[in-house]
mmCIF file of C-alpha atoms in Angstrom:
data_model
loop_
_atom_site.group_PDB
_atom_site.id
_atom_site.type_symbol
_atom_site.label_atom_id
_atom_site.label_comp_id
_atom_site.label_asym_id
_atom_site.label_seq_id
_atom_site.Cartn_x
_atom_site.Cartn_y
_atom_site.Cartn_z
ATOM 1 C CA UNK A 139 0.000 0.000 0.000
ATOM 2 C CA UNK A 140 1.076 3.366 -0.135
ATOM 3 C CA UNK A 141 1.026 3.982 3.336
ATOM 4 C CA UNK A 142 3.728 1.127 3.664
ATOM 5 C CA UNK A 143 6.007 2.507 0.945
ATOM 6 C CA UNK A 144 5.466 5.730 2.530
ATOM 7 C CA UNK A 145 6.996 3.733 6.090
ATOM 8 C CA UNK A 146 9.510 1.935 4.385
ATOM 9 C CA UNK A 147 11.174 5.200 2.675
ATOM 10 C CA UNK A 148 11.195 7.062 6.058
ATOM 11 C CA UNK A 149 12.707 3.991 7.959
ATOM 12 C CA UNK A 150 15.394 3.983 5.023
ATOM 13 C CA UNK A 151 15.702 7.319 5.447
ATOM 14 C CA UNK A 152 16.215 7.187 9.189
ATOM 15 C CA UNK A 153 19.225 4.702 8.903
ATOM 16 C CA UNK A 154 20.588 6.114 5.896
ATOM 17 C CA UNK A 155 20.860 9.101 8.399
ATOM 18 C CA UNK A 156 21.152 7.828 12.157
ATOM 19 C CA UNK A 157 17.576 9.652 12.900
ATOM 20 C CA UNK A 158 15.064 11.956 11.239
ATOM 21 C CA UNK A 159 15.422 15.176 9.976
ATOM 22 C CA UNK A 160 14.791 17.797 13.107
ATOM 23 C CA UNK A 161 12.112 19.754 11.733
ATOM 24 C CA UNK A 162 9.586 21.941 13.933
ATOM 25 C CA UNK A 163 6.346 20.383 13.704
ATOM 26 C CA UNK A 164 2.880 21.623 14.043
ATOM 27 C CA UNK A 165 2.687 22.607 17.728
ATOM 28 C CA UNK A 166 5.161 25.064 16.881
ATOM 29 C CA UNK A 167 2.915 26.829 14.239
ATOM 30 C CA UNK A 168 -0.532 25.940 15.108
ATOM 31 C CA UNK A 169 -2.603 23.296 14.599
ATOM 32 C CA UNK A 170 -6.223 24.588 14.194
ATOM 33 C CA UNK A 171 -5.095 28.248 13.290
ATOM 34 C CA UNK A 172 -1.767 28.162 11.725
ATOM 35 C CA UNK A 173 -0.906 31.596 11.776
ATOM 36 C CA UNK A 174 1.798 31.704 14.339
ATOM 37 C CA UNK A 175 4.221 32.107 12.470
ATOM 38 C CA UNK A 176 2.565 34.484 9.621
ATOM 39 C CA UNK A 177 2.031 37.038 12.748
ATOM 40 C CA UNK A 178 5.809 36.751 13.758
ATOM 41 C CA UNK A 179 6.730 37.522 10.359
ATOM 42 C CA UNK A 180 4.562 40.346 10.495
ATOM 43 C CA UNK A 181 6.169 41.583 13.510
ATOM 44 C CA UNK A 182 9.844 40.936 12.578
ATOM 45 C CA UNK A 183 8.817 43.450 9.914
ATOM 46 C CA UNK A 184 7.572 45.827 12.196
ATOM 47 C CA UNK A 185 3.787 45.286 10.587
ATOM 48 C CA UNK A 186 2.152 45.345 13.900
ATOM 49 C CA UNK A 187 -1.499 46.308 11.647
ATOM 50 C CA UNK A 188 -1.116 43.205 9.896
ATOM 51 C CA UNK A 189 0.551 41.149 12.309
ATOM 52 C CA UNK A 190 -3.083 41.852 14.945
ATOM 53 C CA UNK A 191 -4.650 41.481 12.624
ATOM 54 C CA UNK A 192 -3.573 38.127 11.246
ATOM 55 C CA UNK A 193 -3.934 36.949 15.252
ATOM 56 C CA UNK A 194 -7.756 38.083 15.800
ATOM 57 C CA UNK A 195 -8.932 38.220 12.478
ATOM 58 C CA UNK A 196 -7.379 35.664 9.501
ATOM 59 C CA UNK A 197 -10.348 33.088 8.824
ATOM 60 C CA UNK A 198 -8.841 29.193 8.737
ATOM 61 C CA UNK A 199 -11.299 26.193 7.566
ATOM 62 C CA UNK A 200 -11.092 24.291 10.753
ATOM 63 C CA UNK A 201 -11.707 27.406 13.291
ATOM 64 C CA UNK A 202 -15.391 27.325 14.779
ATOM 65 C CA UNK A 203 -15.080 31.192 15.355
ATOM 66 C CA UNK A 204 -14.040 31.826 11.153
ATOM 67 C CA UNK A 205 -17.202 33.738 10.733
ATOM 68 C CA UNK A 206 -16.638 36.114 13.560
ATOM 69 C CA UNK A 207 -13.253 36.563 12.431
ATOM 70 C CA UNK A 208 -14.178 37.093 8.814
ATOM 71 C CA UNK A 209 -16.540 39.732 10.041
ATOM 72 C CA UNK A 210 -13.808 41.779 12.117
ATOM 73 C CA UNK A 211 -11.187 41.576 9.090
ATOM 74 C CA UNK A 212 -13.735 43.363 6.916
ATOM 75 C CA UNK A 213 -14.674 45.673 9.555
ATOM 76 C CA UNK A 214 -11.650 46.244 11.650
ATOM 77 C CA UNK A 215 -14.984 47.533 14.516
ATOM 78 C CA UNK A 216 -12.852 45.739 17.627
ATOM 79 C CA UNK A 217 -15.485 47.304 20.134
ATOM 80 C CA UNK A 218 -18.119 44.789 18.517
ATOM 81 C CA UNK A 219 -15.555 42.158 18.091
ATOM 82 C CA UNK A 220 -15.054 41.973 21.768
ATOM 83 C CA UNK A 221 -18.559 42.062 22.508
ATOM 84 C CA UNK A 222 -19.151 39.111 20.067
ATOM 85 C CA UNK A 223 -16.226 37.044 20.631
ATOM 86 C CA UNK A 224 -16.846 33.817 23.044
ATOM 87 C CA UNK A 225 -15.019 34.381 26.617
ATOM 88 C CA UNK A 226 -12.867 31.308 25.508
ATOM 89 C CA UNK A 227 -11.017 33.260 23.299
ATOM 90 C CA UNK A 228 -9.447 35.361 26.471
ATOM 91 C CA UNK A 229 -5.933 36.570 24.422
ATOM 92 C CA UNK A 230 -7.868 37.704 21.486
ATOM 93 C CA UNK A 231 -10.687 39.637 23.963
ATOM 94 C CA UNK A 232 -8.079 41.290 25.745
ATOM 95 C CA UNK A 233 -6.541 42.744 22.408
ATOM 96 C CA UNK A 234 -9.587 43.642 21.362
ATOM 97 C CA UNK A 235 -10.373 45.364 24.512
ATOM 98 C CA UNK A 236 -7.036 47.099 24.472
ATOM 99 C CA UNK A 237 -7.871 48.232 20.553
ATOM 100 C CA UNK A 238 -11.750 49.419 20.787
ATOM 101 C CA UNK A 239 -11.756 50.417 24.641
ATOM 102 C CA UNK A 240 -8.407 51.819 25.154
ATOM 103 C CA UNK A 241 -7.375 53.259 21.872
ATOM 104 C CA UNK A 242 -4.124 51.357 22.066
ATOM 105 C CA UNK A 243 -1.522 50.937 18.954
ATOM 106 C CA UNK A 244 -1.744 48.208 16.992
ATOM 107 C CA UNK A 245 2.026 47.381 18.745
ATOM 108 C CA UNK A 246 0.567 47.988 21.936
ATOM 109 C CA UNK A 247 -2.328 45.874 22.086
ATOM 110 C CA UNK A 248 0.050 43.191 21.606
ATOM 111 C CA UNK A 249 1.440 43.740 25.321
ATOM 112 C CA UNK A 250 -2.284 42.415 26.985
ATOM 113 C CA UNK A 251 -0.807 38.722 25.985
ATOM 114 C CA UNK A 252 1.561 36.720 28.183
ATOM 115 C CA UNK A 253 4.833 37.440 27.259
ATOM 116 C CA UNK A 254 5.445 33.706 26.176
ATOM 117 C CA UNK A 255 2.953 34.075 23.755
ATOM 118 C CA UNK A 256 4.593 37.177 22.411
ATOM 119 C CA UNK A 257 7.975 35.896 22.211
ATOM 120 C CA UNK A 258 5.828 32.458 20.738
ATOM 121 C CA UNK A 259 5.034 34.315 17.114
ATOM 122 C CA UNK A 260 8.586 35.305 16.734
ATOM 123 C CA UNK A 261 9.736 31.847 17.758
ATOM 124 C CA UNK A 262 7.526 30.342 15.226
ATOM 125 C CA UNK A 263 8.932 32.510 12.601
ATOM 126 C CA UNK A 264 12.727 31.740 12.976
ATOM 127 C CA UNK A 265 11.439 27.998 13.194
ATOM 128 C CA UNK A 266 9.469 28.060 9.733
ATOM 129 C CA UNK A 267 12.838 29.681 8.244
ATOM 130 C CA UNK A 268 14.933 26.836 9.804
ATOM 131 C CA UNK A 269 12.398 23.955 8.122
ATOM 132 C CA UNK A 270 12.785 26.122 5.077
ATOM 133 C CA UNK A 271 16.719 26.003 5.275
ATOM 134 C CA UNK A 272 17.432 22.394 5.903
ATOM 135 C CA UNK A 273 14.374 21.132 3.318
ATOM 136 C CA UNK A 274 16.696 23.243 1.025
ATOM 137 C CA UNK A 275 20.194 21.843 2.146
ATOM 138 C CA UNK A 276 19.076 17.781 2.573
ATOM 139 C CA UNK A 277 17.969 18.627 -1.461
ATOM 140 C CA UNK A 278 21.300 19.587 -2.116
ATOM 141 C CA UNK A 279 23.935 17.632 0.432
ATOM 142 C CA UNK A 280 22.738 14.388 2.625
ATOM 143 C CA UNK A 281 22.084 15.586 6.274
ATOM 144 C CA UNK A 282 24.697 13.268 7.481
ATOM 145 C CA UNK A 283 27.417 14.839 5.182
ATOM 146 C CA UNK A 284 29.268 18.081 6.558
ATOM 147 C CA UNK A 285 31.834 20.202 4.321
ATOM 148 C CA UNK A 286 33.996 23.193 5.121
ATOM 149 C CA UNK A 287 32.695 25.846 6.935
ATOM 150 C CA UNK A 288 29.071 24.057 7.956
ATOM 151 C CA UNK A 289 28.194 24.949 11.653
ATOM 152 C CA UNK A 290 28.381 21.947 13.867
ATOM 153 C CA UNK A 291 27.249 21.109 17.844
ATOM 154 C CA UNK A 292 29.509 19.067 19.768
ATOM 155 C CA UNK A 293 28.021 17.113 23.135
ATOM 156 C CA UNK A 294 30.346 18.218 25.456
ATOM 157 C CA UNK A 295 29.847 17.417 29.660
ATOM 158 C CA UNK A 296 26.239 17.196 28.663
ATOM 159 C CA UNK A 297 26.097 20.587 27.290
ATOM 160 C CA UNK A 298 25.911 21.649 23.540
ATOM 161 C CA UNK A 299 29.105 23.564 22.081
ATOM 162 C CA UNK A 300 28.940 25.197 18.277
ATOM 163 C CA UNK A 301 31.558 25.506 16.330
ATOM 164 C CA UNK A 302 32.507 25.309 12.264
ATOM 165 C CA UNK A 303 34.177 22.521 10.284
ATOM 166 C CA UNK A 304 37.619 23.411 8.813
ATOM 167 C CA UNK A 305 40.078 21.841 6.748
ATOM 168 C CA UNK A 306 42.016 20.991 9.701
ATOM 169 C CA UNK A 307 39.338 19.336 11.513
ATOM 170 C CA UNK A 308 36.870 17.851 8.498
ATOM 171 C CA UNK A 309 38.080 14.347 8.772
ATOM 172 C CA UNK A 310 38.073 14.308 12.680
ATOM 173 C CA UNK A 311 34.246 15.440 12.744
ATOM 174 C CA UNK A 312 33.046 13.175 9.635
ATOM 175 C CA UNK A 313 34.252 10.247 12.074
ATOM 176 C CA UNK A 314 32.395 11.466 14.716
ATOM 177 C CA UNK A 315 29.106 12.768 13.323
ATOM 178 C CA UNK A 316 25.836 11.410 14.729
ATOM 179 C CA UNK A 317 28.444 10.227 17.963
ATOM 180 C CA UNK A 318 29.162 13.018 19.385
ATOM 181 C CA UNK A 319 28.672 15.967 16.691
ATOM 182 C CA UNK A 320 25.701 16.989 14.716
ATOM 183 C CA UNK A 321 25.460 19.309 11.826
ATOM 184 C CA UNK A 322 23.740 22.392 12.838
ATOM 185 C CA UNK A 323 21.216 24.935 11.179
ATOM 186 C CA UNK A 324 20.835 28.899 12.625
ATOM 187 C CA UNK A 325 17.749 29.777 13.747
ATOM 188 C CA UNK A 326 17.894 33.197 12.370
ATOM 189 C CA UNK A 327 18.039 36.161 14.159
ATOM 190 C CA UNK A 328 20.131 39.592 15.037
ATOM 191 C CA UNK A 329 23.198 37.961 16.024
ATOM 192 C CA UNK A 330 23.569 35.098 13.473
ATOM 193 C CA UNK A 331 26.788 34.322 12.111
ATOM 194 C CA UNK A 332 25.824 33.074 8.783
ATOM 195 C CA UNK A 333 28.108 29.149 8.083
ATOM 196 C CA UNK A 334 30.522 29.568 5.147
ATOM 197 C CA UNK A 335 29.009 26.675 3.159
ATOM 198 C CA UNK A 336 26.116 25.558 1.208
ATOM 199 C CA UNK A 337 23.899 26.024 4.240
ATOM 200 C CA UNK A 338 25.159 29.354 4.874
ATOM 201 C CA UNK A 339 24.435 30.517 1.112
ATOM 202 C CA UNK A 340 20.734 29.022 1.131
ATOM 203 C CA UNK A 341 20.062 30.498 4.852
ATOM 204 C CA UNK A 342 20.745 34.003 3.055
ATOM 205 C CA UNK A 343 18.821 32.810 -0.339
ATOM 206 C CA UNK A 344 15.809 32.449 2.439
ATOM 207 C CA UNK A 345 16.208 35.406 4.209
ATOM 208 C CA UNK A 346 16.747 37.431 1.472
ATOM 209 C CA UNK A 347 13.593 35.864 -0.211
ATOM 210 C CA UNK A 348 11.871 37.057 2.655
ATOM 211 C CA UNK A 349 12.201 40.768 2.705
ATOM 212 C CA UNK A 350 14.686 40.663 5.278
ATOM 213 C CA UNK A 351 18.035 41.347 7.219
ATOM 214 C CA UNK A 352 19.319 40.056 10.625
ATOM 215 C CA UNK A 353 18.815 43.026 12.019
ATOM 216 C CA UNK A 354 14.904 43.098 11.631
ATOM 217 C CA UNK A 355 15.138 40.491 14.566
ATOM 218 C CA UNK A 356 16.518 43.291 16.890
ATOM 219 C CA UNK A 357 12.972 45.487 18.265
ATOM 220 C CA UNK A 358 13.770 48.468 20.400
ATOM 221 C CA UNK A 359 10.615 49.523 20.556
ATOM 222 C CA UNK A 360 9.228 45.827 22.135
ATOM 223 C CA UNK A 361 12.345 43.334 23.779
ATOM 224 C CA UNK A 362 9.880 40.634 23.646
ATOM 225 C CA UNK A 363 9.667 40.926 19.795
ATOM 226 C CA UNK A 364 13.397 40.666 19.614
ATOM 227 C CA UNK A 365 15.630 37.545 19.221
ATOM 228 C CA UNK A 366 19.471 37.192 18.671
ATOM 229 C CA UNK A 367 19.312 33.869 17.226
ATOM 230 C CA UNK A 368 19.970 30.227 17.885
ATOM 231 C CA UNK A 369 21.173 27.009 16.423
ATOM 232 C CA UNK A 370 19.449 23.676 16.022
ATOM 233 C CA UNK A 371 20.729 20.217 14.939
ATOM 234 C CA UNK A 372 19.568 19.061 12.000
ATOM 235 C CA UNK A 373 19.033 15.192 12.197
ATOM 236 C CA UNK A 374 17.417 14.703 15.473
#
């Protein structure tokens, strides 16, 4: 059946690569309403209209509430919106609240949800660039193959160490990969040092694709909305 060829190509895939490719999966972005991700994109970009917008308002098939929602994008009246949205939806009704009751910017209104949850949208962002990145790089280069200049992590007294592979130390870490070293992807942000490799030129190809520079991940105006950067290991 399909489903078993579908199994036996992932289970090939797994030992051709000593695990499965590390990418974020749906509870990252959103299972219901997947627009996680499309609001921290939004606010990376400093679009903090769009960004609410996309949060309260951006109808999805499988959301009960799409008609509601529908409603408000077409209207942008948040006074009624909060009168008509259920109490379940408590993060939405408190933006709403903030933006018909209190006159608040569109930035602002932001700052009546947990911080976690602000810091979530941004999160999901640099994690839909990183699935981006390595589906791009495993097309060009097996995930268990590392060249000059890739970015690699290192277990090291149970802590993870990042470095880059060199010409001095290429055969040492191709006889150690998936031991004790893993190649390693950036999670984009203000502070990323880009890898001088094949993953380093498509992680540029992406962000550039985007609109954007590391330095739209740096937002004086709102810390929460700001993130250096990270890296993640690809095969997990």
């Amino acid at each position: 059946s399909q489903i078993e060829r579908i199994l036996d190509a992932s289970l090939e895939r797994f030992s051709a690569y000593n695990g499965f490719i590390n990418y974020f999966g749906h509870q990252r972005f959103g299972i219901q309403r997947p627009i996680t991700a499309e609001v921290g994109r939004h606010l990376v970009k400093k679009e903090y209209e769009q960004a609410a917008l996309t949060f309260l308002a951006k109808q999805c098939s499988h959301d009960p509430q799409a008609d509601i929602r529908g409603e408000l994008w077409d209207t942008k009246d948040f006074k009624r919106a909060y009168e008509e949205f259920p109490h379940s939806l408590k993060y939405e009704r408190a933006m709403l609240f903030q933006l018909g009751h209190k006159g608040s910017t569109y930035l602002d209104s932001f700052k009546a949800l947990p911080e976690r949850l602000q810091t979530l949208f941004v999160h999901a962002y640099q994690a839909e660039l990183f699935n981006q990145i390595v589906k791009r790089r495993v097309q060009e280069i097996p995930p268990n193959e590392v060249e000059i200049g890739d970015m690699i992590m290192i277990d090291k007294f149970e802590r993870k160490a990042t470095t880059f592979v060199n010409s001095s130390n290429l055969t040492r870490v191709r006889g150690l990969l998936r031991k004790t070293v893993s190649l390693a992807a950036p999670l984009i942000g203000s502070k990323t040092i880009f890898p001088r490799s094949c993953m380093g030129e498509i992680a540029r190809e992406v962000l550039t694709e985007e609109g954007l520079s590391c330095l739209d991940f740096d937002n004086h105006a709102h810390r929460p909305f700001s993130s250096t950067g990270s890296t993640r290991e690809v095969v997990g």
